[in-house]
C-alpha cells in the first residue's frame, strides 16, 4: 500500500511539473506576436493582396500590412488615413505603380508600427503598447516615375531584416515628391551612411523639401546629383524647458551625400546640419560642372577625404556672401555631433584629418591644394 501511495504522489508531482513547464512556455509565446492569432479592432482593414488596379483607401479605416505589399497600379491614400505594419510589413512600389498620399497639416497620413496606439487606437486589442525603432520595414520605390507624399508621418520604421534600414528608399526612378513630412524615431544606418529617408538612388525630378527629422539614427542621405535647399528641419519642435534646446535630434545629425562620379549642376544650401560626403573619399567636380554651396554651409569630411575640381575647363564652386566651412567629420564644434559618438573623438589639431580642397592646374598638369591651413579648422572659400 505504501508503495502504491509513493507512486501516486510521484505521478502527481510529475504531472504538476509538466503543467508548470507548459504554462511557462505558453507565457513565453504570449510575448511573441508572431505566434499569436491577431485579433483586430472593428475599424481595421487587413491588406493581404497586392495593389494591381487603381485603388483609393478609406480615411475612416486603419489599414494593417503584415508582410510586404506590392503596388503595380495607382494607390491613392486620402488625408487622415492610418497605415500600420507588422514586423515584416512594408510597401514595394514597382515601376508601373504610384502612390499619391496627400495629407494636410491637420490631417496627416500616418505610417507606423502596429504597436503604436497613438494613432488609430489599439488596433490588435493587445492592451496599451508603444512602438520602437525598426518595428516595421519601409516604402521601397523601385524605378517609379511619379509619386507624391505630402504631410505624411513615418514612425518606428526601418527594420534591417527586411530590405534596408531606411523607412523610405528611392531606388532609381524619377519625379518623386516628398514634402512637409515627419520622420520620427526610424533607423537609418550610421555604418552604411544611409538615411531614414534614403535618396541615394533617386533620379531626376526628386523633391525633398519642408520635412522634419528627429529621433532617427541617421536622418537623410542623397546622391551627389541632387540639389538640396534649406527648408528641411533636423530637430523636434518640442524643446527642453530648462535649456530651450530641442528635446530630440538625430544620432548622426547630418545630410550624407553619396557621390559616384561628378556632380553635374547642383546647389547645396542646408545650414542646420552639416553635409558629409559618404561612401566615397572624394567629391569631384568635373569639366563644365557647377556646384553652388550656399552661405554658412558646413561640410565635414571623413579621414583622408578631399574635394577636387577642374577649374581649367569650366568647373566651379560658387558662393555669395557667407563663409563656407570645410572641416573634419570629427569636429563637433560646428553644427554638433555628426559622427554619432558624442565627444568620443575630436579633430587632430596637429596633423589634420582630411586632405583639403584641390584644383587642377592646367599649366603644370598637376593638382594643387588651395588651402594649406590645418584642415580640421574652419576654412572659408577665398
Tab-separated table of C-alpha atoms in Angstrom:
chain	number	residue	atom	x	y	z
A	1	UNK	CA	0.000	0.000	0.000
A	2	UNK	CA	2.819	2.396	0.867
A	3	UNK	CA	4.436	1.657	-2.496
A	4	UNK	CA	1.204	2.498	-4.291
A	5	UNK	CA	0.887	5.784	-2.374
A	6	UNK	CA	4.503	6.617	-3.224
A	7	UNK	CA	3.974	6.099	-6.960
A	8	UNK	CA	0.691	8.009	-6.839
A	9	UNK	CA	2.350	11.001	-5.157
A	10	UNK	CA	5.296	10.788	-7.555
A	11	UNK	CA	2.887	10.782	-10.506
A	12	UNK	CA	1.022	13.849	-9.190
A	13	UNK	CA	4.263	15.755	-8.625
A	14	UNK	CA	5.470	14.874	-12.114
A	15	UNK	CA	2.139	15.942	-13.636
A	16	UNK	CA	2.285	19.241	-11.750
A	17	UNK	CA	5.794	19.918	-13.042
A	18	UNK	CA	4.721	19.207	-16.620
A	19	UNK	CA	1.786	21.596	-16.251
A	20	UNK	CA	4.031	24.328	-14.808
A	21	UNK	CA	6.531	23.935	-17.649
A	22	UNK	CA	3.705	24.089	-20.205
A	23	UNK	CA	2.260	27.220	-18.634
A	24	UNK	CA	5.704	28.838	-18.572
A	25	UNK	CA	6.272	28.027	-22.239
A	26	UNK	CA	2.845	29.354	-23.150
A	27	UNK	CA	3.599	32.550	-21.254
A	28	UNK	CA	6.810	32.991	-23.226
A	29	UNK	CA	4.986	32.599	-26.518
A	30	UNK	CA	2.378	35.141	-25.494
A	31	UNK	CA	5.052	37.818	-25.756
A	32	UNK	CA	5.862	36.806	-29.316
A	33	UNK	CA	3.291	38.334	-31.656
A	34	UNK	CA	4.373	36.022	-34.469
A	35	UNK	CA	2.957	33.068	-32.529
A	36	UNK	CA	-0.391	34.713	-31.848
A	37	UNK	CA	-3.512	34.820	-33.966
A	38	UNK	CA	-4.068	38.575	-34.064
A	39	UNK	CA	-7.478	39.933	-33.116
A	40	UNK	CA	-8.272	43.212	-34.838
A	41	UNK	CA	-10.418	46.168	-33.856
A	42	UNK	CA	-13.577	46.714	-35.904
A	43	UNK	CA	-12.129	49.621	-37.922
A	44	UNK	CA	-9.065	47.676	-39.150
A	45	UNK	CA	-8.753	46.502	-42.753
A	46	UNK	CA	-6.149	43.759	-43.203
A	47	UNK	CA	-4.315	44.039	-46.535
A	48	UNK	CA	-3.360	40.600	-47.839
A	49	UNK	CA	-3.071	41.205	-51.601
A	50	UNK	CA	-1.023	43.455	-53.859
A	51	UNK	CA	-2.477	46.604	-55.418
A	52	UNK	CA	-2.808	45.690	-59.112
A	53	UNK	CA	-5.678	48.001	-60.145
A	54	UNK	CA	-6.233	51.705	-59.340
A	55	UNK	CA	-7.289	51.840	-55.684
A	56	UNK	CA	-8.368	54.507	-53.197
A	57	UNK	CA	-8.355	53.756	-49.484
A	58	UNK	CA	-10.860	54.973	-46.875
A	59	UNK	CA	-9.629	57.539	-44.335
A	60	UNK	CA	-12.060	56.229	-41.680
A	61	UNK	CA	-10.250	52.867	-41.615
A	62	UNK	CA	-6.929	51.709	-40.190
A	63	UNK	CA	-5.012	49.559	-42.687
A	64	UNK	CA	-2.797	46.746	-41.431
A	65	UNK	CA	0.008	45.253	-43.548
A	66	UNK	CA	1.724	42.232	-42.014
A	67	UNK	CA	4.091	41.369	-44.870
A	68	UNK	CA	5.371	43.235	-47.916
A	69	UNK	CA	2.655	44.523	-50.230
A	70	UNK	CA	3.331	45.248	-53.910
A	71	UNK	CA	1.918	48.260	-55.761
A	72	UNK	CA	1.840	47.981	-59.557
A	73	UNK	CA	-1.031	50.430	-60.154
A	74	UNK	CA	-2.031	53.777	-58.641
A	75	UNK	CA	-2.771	53.834	-54.904
A	76	UNK	CA	-4.453	56.961	-53.527
A	77	UNK	CA	-4.331	57.467	-49.752
A	78	UNK	CA	-6.565	60.309	-48.501
A	79	UNK	CA	-5.766	62.729	-45.688
A	80	UNK	CA	-6.165	61.314	-42.180
A	81	UNK	CA	-5.592	57.658	-43.119
A	82	UNK	CA	-3.586	55.474	-40.701
A	83	UNK	CA	-1.472	52.586	-42.036
A	84	UNK	CA	0.106	50.165	-39.549
A	85	UNK	CA	2.666	47.450	-40.181
A	86	UNK	CA	3.825	44.191	-38.654
A	87	UNK	CA	7.488	43.369	-38.163
A	88	UNK	CA	7.987	42.303	-41.793
A	89	UNK	CA	5.497	44.760	-43.251
A	90	UNK	CA	6.277	47.244	-45.996
A	91	UNK	CA	5.158	48.553	-49.380
A	92	UNK	CA	7.041	47.896	-52.626
A	93	UNK	CA	6.119	50.381	-55.350
A	94	UNK	CA	7.104	48.980	-58.740
A	95	UNK	CA	7.903	50.844	-61.963
A	96	UNK	CA	4.246	50.751	-63.028
A	97	UNK	CA	2.917	51.767	-59.612
A	98	UNK	CA	2.463	55.138	-57.929
A	99	UNK	CA	1.415	56.367	-54.512
A	100	UNK	CA	-0.499	59.600	-54.128
A	101	UNK	CA	-0.590	60.247	-50.370
A	102	UNK	CA	-1.598	63.860	-49.803
A	103	UNK	CA	-2.444	64.765	-46.235
A	104	UNK	CA	-2.872	68.151	-44.601
A	105	UNK	CA	-1.274	69.817	-41.589
A	106	UNK	CA	-4.391	68.990	-39.560
A	107	UNK	CA	-4.934	65.527	-41.066
A	108	UNK	CA	-1.581	63.934	-41.834
A	109	UNK	CA	-1.306	60.416	-43.247
A	110	UNK	CA	0.319	58.085	-40.707
A	111	UNK	CA	2.686	55.181	-41.450
A	112	UNK	CA	3.640	53.458	-38.206
A	113	UNK	CA	4.044	50.280	-36.169
A	114	UNK	CA	1.041	48.142	-35.228
A	115	UNK	CA	2.226	48.620	-31.643
A	116	UNK	CA	1.766	52.388	-31.866
A	117	UNK	CA	-1.576	53.069	-30.155
A	118	UNK	CA	-1.296	56.867	-30.500
A	119	UNK	CA	-2.811	56.713	-33.974
A	120	UNK	CA	-5.981	54.754	-34.673
A	121	UNK	CA	-6.086	53.321	-31.140
A	122	UNK	CA	-5.391	49.736	-30.070
A	123	UNK	CA	-5.641	48.070	-33.470
A	124	UNK	CA	-4.860	44.497	-32.386
A	125	UNK	CA	-6.585	44.628	-28.974
A	126	UNK	CA	-3.428	43.743	-27.054
A	127	UNK	CA	-3.646	46.483	-24.445
A	128	UNK	CA	-1.604	49.667	-24.282
A	129	UNK	CA	1.600	49.372	-26.343
A	130	UNK	CA	4.049	51.759	-27.978
A	131	UNK	CA	6.394	51.493	-30.933
A	132	UNK	CA	10.170	51.463	-31.215
A	133	UNK	CA	12.721	51.908	-33.995
A	134	UNK	CA	12.730	49.157	-36.581
A	135	UNK	CA	9.265	47.791	-35.753
A	136	UNK	CA	8.441	47.552	-39.463
A	137	UNK	CA	10.083	47.789	-42.872
A	138	UNK	CA	9.824	50.600	-45.387
A	139	UNK	CA	8.324	52.065	-48.528
A	140	UNK	CA	10.563	50.940	-51.381
A	141	UNK	CA	10.239	52.930	-54.628
A	142	UNK	CA	11.816	50.893	-57.435
A	143	UNK	CA	12.274	52.841	-60.695
A	144	UNK	CA	8.997	54.646	-60.092
A	145	UNK	CA	8.038	57.526	-62.367
A	146	UNK	CA	5.982	59.862	-60.226
A	147	UNK	CA	4.633	59.647	-56.659
A	148	UNK	CA	3.645	62.238	-54.062
A	149	UNK	CA	3.998	62.119	-50.279
A	150	UNK	CA	2.796	65.351	-48.678
A	151	UNK	CA	2.043	65.825	-44.983
A	152	UNK	CA	2.790	62.189	-44.186
A	153	UNK	CA	4.324	60.913	-40.951
A	154	UNK	CA	6.687	57.948	-40.658
A	155	UNK	CA	7.273	56.454	-37.201
A	156	UNK	CA	9.352	53.467	-35.984
A	157	UNK	CA	10.305	52.078	-39.423
A	158	UNK	CA	13.490	50.750	-40.976
A	159	UNK	CA	13.627	47.110	-39.884
A	160	UNK	CA	17.066	45.929	-41.034
A	161	UNK	CA	15.736	42.402	-41.519
A	162	UNK	CA	13.557	43.470	-44.460
A	163	UNK	CA	15.109	45.312	-47.425
A	164	UNK	CA	17.163	48.130	-45.907
A	165	UNK	CA	17.415	50.223	-42.764
A	166	UNK	CA	15.590	53.158	-44.330
A	167	UNK	CA	11.891	53.871	-43.889
A	168	UNK	CA	11.755	55.274	-47.443
A	169	UNK	CA	14.158	54.086	-50.130
A	170	UNK	CA	14.188	55.794	-53.521
A	171	UNK	CA	15.869	53.252	-55.777
A	172	UNK	CA	16.033	54.643	-59.290
A	173	UNK	CA	13.081	56.307	-60.947
A	174	UNK	CA	12.178	59.966	-61.025
A	175	UNK	CA	9.643	62.645	-60.136
A	176	UNK	CA	9.024	61.550	-56.550
A	177	UNK	CA	7.969	64.438	-54.305
A	178	UNK	CA	8.372	64.178	-50.512
A	179	UNK	CA	7.268	67.396	-48.838
A	180	UNK	CA	6.136	68.541	-45.379
A	181	UNK	CA	6.589	65.043	-43.947
A	182	UNK	CA	7.719	63.938	-40.487
A	183	UNK	CA	10.328	61.211	-39.938
A	184	UNK	CA	10.450	60.334	-36.229
A	185	UNK	CA	12.322	57.518	-34.456
A	186	UNK	CA	13.200	55.471	-37.513
A	187	UNK	CA	16.532	53.784	-38.084
A	188	UNK	CA	18.890	54.637	-40.936
A	189	UNK	CA	22.445	53.335	-40.747
A	190	UNK	CA	25.473	55.153	-39.377
A	191	UNK	CA	27.844	52.441	-40.582
A	192	UNK	CA	26.459	52.451	-44.149
A	193	UNK	CA	25.720	56.202	-44.025
A	194	UNK	CA	22.209	55.764	-45.366
A	195	UNK	CA	19.298	57.782	-44.069
A	196	UNK	CA	15.856	57.031	-42.706
A	197	UNK	CA	14.952	58.777	-45.955
A	198	UNK	CA	17.406	57.209	-48.391
A	199	UNK	CA	17.531	59.082	-51.686
A	200	UNK	CA	20.964	57.812	-52.754
A	201	UNK	CA	19.500	56.167	-55.852
A	202	UNK	CA	16.910	58.789	-56.730
A	203	UNK	CA	16.571	60.127	-60.257
A	204	UNK	CA	15.689	63.440	-61.852
A	205	UNK	CA	12.770	65.462	-60.561
A	206	UNK	CA	13.125	64.245	-56.958
A	207	UNK	CA	11.905	66.880	-54.485
A	208	UNK	CA	12.695	66.732	-50.750
A	209	UNK	CA	11.555	69.940	-49.055
A	210	UNK	CA	9.933	71.130	-45.840
A	211	UNK	CA	10.349	67.833	-43.965
A	212	UNK	CA	11.252	67.327	-40.300
A	213	UNK	CA	13.594	64.620	-38.985
A	214	UNK	CA	14.235	63.716	-35.345
A	215	UNK	CA	14.906	60.655	-33.222
A	216	UNK	CA	16.330	58.768	-36.220
A	217	UNK	CA	19.712	57.037	-36.266
A	218	UNK	CA	20.645	58.887	-39.470
A	219	UNK	CA	18.053	61.232	-40.980
A	220	UNK	CA	18.718	61.839	-44.681
A	221	UNK	CA	21.054	60.642	-47.423
A	222	UNK	CA	21.037	61.874	-51.017
A	223	UNK	CA	23.112	61.403	-54.156
A	224	UNK	CA	25.587	63.970	-55.400
A	225	UNK	CA	23.452	64.953	-58.381
A	226	UNK	CA	20.629	66.277	-56.192
A	227	UNK	CA	20.168	69.881	-55.157
A	228	UNK	CA	19.081	70.496	-51.573
A	229	UNK	CA	17.613	73.721	-50.217
A	230	UNK	CA	17.488	74.921	-46.601
A	231	UNK	CA	13.830	74.082	-45.884
A	232	UNK	CA	14.206	70.720	-44.085
A	233	UNK	CA	14.477	70.576	-40.274
A	234	UNK	CA	16.572	68.185	-38.186
A	235	UNK	CA	15.241	68.537	-34.638
A	236	UNK	CA	11.946	68.322	-32.794
A	237	UNK	CA	9.669	71.298	-32.319
A	238	UNK	CA	9.416	70.407	-28.614
A	239	UNK	CA	12.189	71.907	-26.501
A	240	UNK	CA	13.685	71.291	-23.073
A	241	UNK	CA	12.035	73.816	-20.704
A	242	UNK	CA	15.328	74.302	-18.844
A	243	UNK	CA	17.739	74.738	-21.739
A	244	UNK	CA	15.495	75.703	-24.637
A	245	UNK	CA	17.289	73.087	-26.748
A	246	UNK	CA	15.291	70.646	-28.900
A	247	UNK	CA	14.190	67.551	-26.997
A	248	UNK	CA	15.194	65.282	-29.882
A	249	UNK	CA	17.680	65.452	-32.727
A	250	UNK	CA	19.227	62.550	-34.696
A	251	UNK	CA	22.180	60.371	-33.707
A	252	UNK	CA	24.207	61.073	-36.872
A	253	UNK	CA	22.772	64.542	-37.341
A	254	UNK	CA	23.712	65.481	-40.879
A	255	UNK	CA	22.897	65.031	-44.552
A	256	UNK	CA	25.074	62.317	-46.068
A	257	UNK	CA	25.862	62.639	-49.772
A	258	UNK	CA	26.842	59.720	-51.974
A	259	UNK	CA	28.989	60.973	-54.840
A	260	UNK	CA	29.862	58.428	-57.511
A	261	UNK	CA	31.479	60.353	-60.366
A	262	UNK	CA	30.933	64.051	-60.774
A	263	UNK	CA	28.279	66.491	-59.654
A	264	UNK	CA	26.526	67.996	-62.645
A	265	UNK	CA	24.948	71.365	-61.897
A	266	UNK	CA	23.606	71.368	-58.346
A	267	UNK	CA	23.239	73.606	-55.294
A	268	UNK	CA	23.606	72.567	-51.643
A	269	UNK	CA	22.173	75.106	-49.195
A	270	UNK	CA	21.347	73.177	-45.989
A	271	UNK	CA	22.626	75.090	-42.919
A	272	UNK	CA	21.030	73.456	-39.840
A	273	UNK	CA	23.216	70.340	-40.053
A	274	UNK	CA	26.489	69.513	-41.790
A	275	UNK	CA	26.798	67.941	-45.240
A	276	UNK	CA	29.003	64.831	-45.310
A	277	UNK	CA	30.387	63.171	-48.464
A	278	UNK	CA	29.810	59.469	-47.791
A	279	UNK	CA	30.959	56.142	-49.281
A	280	UNK	CA	33.492	57.938	-51.463
A	281	UNK	CA	36.557	59.803	-50.220
A	282	UNK	CA	36.445	62.406	-52.987
A	283	UNK	CA	33.929	64.973	-54.173
A	284	UNK	CA	34.837	65.566	-57.795
A	285	UNK	CA	33.510	68.497	-59.825
A	286	UNK	CA	34.280	67.576	-63.431
A	287	UNK	CA	34.699	69.665	-66.575
A	288	UNK	CA	31.849	72.132	-67.149
A	289	UNK	CA	30.063	71.185	-63.920
A	290	UNK	CA	28.956	73.700	-61.301
A	291	UNK	CA	28.469	73.097	-57.595
A	292	UNK	CA	26.918	76.007	-55.702
A	293	UNK	CA	27.404	75.879	-51.934
A	294	UNK	CA	25.083	78.181	-50.005
A	295	UNK	CA	26.006	80.754	-47.397
A	296	UNK	CA	27.031	79.369	-43.986
A	297	UNK	CA	27.020	75.738	-45.126
A	298	UNK	CA	29.272	73.372	-43.151
A	299	UNK	CA	30.862	70.437	-44.972
A	300	UNK	CA	32.524	67.687	-42.932
A	301	UNK	CA	34.935	65.186	-44.456
A	302	UNK	CA	35.950	61.676	-43.475
A	303	UNK	CA	39.586	60.899	-42.717
A	304	UNK	CA	41.830	61.300	-45.791
A	305	UNK	CA	38.929	62.589	-47.911
A	306	UNK	CA	39.306	65.567	-50.219
A	307	UNK	CA	37.432	67.898	-52.544
A	308	UNK	CA	38.738	68.475	-56.069
A	309	UNK	CA	37.598	70.414	-59.105
A	310	UNK	CA	38.920	71.145	-62.553
A	311	UNK	CA	38.727	74.926	-62.897
A	312	UNK	CA	40.689	74.907	-66.158
A	313	UNK	CA	37.711	73.518	-68.060
A	314	UNK	CA	34.835	75.424	-66.554
A	315	UNK	CA	34.228	73.514	-63.307
A	316	UNK	CA	33.463	75.902	-60.470
A	317	UNK	CA	32.446	76.132	-56.839
A	318	UNK	CA	30.291	79.184	-56.218
A	319	UNK	CA	29.103	81.001	-53.136
A	320	UNK	CA	27.907	84.524	-52.499
A	321	UNK	CA	28.473	86.195	-49.140
A	322	UNK	CA	28.754	83.937	-46.083
A	323	UNK	CA	31.723	81.731	-45.325
A	324	UNK	CA	31.555	78.030	-46.144
A	325	UNK	CA	33.149	75.787	-43.510
A	326	UNK	CA	35.223	72.791	-44.584
A	327	UNK	CA	36.192	70.655	-41.610
A	328	UNK	CA	36.658	67.175	-40.180
A	329	UNK	CA	33.859	64.675	-39.617
A	330	UNK	CA	35.083	64.597	-36.008
A	331	UNK	CA	34.576	68.324	-35.462
A	332	UNK	CA	31.600	68.739	-33.106
A	333	UNK	CA	32.181	72.478	-32.680
A	334	UNK	CA	30.382	73.204	-35.948
A	335	UNK	CA	26.736	72.148	-36.085
A	336	UNK	CA	27.129	69.496	-33.401
A	337	UNK	CA	27.818	65.771	-33.369
A	338	UNK	CA	27.640	64.412	-36.907
A	339	UNK	CA	29.571	61.158	-36.452
A	340	UNK	CA	27.269	59.886	-33.709
A	341	UNK	CA	29.800	59.323	-30.937
A	342	UNK	CA	29.324	62.343	-28.710
A	343	UNK	CA	32.667	63.695	-27.546
A	344	UNK	CA	34.482	60.376	-28.051
A	345	UNK	CA	36.564	61.753	-30.929
A	346	UNK	CA	37.992	65.148	-31.788
A	347	UNK	CA	39.912	66.609	-34.735
A	348	UNK	CA	43.674	66.159	-34.805
A	349	UNK	CA	44.914	69.695	-34.139
A	350	UNK	CA	48.431	68.894	-35.377
A	351	UNK	CA	48.099	66.624	-38.395
A	352	UNK	CA	44.570	67.360	-39.554
A	353	UNK	CA	42.019	64.724	-40.503
A	354	UNK	CA	41.131	65.275	-44.121
A	355	UNK	CA	43.087	66.189	-47.206
A	356	UNK	CA	41.834	69.617	-48.229
A	357	UNK	CA	40.464	71.206	-51.393
A	358	UNK	CA	42.383	70.676	-54.628
A	359	UNK	CA	42.241	72.292	-58.066
A	360	UNK	CA	43.701	71.079	-61.352
A	361	UNK	CA	46.434	73.396	-62.653
A	362	UNK	CA	46.483	73.021	-66.430
A	363	UNK	CA	49.790	74.905	-66.659
A	364	UNK	CA	51.693	72.402	-64.535
A	365	UNK	CA	49.338	69.494	-65.289
A	366	UNK	CA	49.146	68.810	-61.559
A	367	UNK	CA	46.652	69.035	-58.748
A	368	UNK	CA	47.358	71.861	-56.288
A	369	UNK	CA	45.918	72.206	-52.817
A	370	UNK	CA	44.152	75.524	-52.370
A	371	UNK	CA	44.117	75.564	-48.590
A	372	UNK	CA	47.158	74.649	-46.546
A	373	UNK	CA	45.758	75.633	-43.164
A	374	UNK	CA	45.173	72.714	-40.793
A	375	UNK	CA	42.208	71.129	-42.475
A	376	UNK	CA	40.191	70.398	-39.364
A	377	UNK	CA	39.590	74.103	-38.793
A	378	UNK	CA	37.152	76.466	-40.481
A	379	UNK	CA	38.323	77.276	-43.993
A	380	UNK	CA	36.227	79.902	-45.812
A	381	UNK	CA	36.296	79.939	-49.573
A	382	UNK	CA	38.553	82.706	-50.957
